[in-house]
Coordinates of C-alpha atoms in Angstrom, one line a residue:
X1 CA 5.0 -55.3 -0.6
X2 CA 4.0 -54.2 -4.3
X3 CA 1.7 -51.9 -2.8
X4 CA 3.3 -50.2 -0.7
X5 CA 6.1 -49.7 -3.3
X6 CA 3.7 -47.6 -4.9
X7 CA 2.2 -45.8 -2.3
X8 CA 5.5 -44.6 -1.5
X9 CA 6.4 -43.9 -5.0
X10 CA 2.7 -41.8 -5.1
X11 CA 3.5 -39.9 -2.4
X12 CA 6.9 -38.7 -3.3
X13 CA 5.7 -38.3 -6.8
X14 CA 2.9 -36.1 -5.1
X15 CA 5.5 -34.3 -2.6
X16 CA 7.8 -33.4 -6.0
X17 CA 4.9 -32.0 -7.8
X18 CA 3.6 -29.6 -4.6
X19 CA 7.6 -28.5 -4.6
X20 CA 8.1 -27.4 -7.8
X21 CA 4.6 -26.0 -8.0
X22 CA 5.2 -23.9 -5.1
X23 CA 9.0 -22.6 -6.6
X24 CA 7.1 -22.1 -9.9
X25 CA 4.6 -20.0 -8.5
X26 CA 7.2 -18.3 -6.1
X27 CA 10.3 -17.8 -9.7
X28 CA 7.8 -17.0 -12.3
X29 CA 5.6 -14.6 -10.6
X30 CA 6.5 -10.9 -11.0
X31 CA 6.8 -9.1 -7.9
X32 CA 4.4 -6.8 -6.5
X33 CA 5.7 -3.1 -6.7
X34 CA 8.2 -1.6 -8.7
X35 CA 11.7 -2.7 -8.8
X36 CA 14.8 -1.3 -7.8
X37 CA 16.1 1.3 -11.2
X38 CA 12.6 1.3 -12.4
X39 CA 10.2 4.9 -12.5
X40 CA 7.2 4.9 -10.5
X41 CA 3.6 5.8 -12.4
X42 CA 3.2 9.4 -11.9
X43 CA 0.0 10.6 -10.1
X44 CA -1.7 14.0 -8.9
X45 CA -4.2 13.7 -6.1
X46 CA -5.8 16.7 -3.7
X47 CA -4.1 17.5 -0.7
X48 CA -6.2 16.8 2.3
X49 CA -4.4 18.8 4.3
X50 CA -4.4 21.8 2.3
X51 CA -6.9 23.3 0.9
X52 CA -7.6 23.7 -3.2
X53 CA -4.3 22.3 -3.5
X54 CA -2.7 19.0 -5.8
X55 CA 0.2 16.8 -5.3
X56 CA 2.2 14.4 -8.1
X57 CA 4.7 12.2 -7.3
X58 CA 6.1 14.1 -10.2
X59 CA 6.7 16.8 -7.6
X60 CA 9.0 14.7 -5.5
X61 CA 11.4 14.0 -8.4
X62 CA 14.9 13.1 -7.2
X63 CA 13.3 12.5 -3.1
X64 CA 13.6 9.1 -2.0
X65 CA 9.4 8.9 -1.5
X66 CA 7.8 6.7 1.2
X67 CA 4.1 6.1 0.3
X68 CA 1.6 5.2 2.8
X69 CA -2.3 4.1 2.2
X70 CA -4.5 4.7 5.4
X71 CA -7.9 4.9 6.1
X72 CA -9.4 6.3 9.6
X73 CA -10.8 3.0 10.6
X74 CA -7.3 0.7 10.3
X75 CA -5.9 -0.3 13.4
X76 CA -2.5 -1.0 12.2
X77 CA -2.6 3.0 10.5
X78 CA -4.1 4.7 13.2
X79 CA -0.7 3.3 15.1
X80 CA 1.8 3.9 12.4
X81 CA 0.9 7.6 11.0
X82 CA 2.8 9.7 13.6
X83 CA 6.0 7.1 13.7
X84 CA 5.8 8.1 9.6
X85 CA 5.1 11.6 10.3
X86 CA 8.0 11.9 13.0
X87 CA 10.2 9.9 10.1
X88 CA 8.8 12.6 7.3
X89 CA 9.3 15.4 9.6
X90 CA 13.1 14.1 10.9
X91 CA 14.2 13.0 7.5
X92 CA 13.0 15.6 4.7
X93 CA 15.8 17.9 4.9
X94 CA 17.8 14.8 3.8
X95 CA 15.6 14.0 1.1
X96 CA 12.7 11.9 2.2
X97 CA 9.6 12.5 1.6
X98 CA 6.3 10.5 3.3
X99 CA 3.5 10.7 1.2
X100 CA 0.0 9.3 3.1
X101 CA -2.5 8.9 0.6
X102 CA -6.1 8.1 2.4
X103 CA -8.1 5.1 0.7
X104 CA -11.1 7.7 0.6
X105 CA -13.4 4.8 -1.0
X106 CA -12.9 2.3 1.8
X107 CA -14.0 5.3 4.1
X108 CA -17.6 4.6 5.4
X109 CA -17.7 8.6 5.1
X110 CA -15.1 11.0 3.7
X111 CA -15.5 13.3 6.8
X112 CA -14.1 10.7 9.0
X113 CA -10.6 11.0 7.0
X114 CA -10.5 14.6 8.4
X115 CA -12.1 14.0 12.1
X116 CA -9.4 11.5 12.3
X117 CA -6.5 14.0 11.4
X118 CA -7.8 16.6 13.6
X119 CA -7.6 14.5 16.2
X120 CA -4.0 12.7 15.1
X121 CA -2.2 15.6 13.3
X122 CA 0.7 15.0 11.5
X123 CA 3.3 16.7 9.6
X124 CA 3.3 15.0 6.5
X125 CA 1.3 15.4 3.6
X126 CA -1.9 13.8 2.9
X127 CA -3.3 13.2 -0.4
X128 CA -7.0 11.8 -0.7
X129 CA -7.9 9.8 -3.4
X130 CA -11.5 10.6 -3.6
X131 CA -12.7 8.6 -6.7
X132 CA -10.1 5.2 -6.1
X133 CA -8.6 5.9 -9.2
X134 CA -5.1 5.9 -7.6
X135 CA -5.8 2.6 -5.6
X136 CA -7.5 0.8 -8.0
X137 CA -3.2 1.0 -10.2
X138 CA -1.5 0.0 -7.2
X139 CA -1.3 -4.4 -7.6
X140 CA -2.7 -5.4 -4.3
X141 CA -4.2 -8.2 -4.1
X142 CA -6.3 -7.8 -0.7
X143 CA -8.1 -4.3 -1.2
X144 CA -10.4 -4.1 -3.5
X145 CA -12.3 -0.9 -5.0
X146 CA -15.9 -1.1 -4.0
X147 CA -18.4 -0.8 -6.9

């Protein structure tokens, strides 16, 4: 009887400590991304879709900015970029601006960003970050810049 007094004492000791872990983890951690009433980090990357040309965010001040990371080899991208380019295009009269910034580094050439948009054009502009400088700010914690 003793004993299993204490295994049941264990395992709800156990089952408390997992719990409040878990919230810890969940209440302490700062979220990913910037909050509402807080400024983005400003950044200037080449325009991929035109030539000799820069964009900042800084440029979009007062737009309400939707940015987008793709590369040419991303399933879930190659399905999304004309629903954002139909949003961009339907929605920047009103203020709305999609940015689509191409993961250049996670390209396994750079020339397959650009065969990609010739043969998915959108309306939106695209900004390539050629050297990762811009990814390698952004918290995520799946991609990682190759070295």
């Amino acid at each position: 009887m003793k004993i299993r007094k204490w295994l049941t004492v264990a395992a709800v000791a156990i089952a408390a400590v997992v719990s409040l872990s878990i919230i810890y983890e969940n209440v302490s951690s700062p979220p990913v991304g910037v909050n509402q009433g807080m400024q983005a980090p400003d950044f200037t990357l080449e325009r991929g879709d035109v030539e000799g040309e820069k964009m900042s965010l800084k440029d979009q001040e007062g737009q309400f900015v939707i940015l987008n990371l793709w590369a040419s080899w991303c399933e879930p991208c190659i399905e999304e970029l004309p629903l954002l380019s139909d949003m961009h295009t339907s929605y920047k009269d009103d203020g709305v601006v999609v940015l689509a910034v191409n993961m250049t580094t996670y390209e396994r050439q750079i020339d397959n960003a650009f065969e990609f948009l010739d043969e998915h054009p959108v309306e939106m502009p695209i900004l390539m970050d050629y050297d990762g400088d811009f990814l390698a700010t952004i918290p995520f914690k799946h991609y990682r810049r190759r070295t």
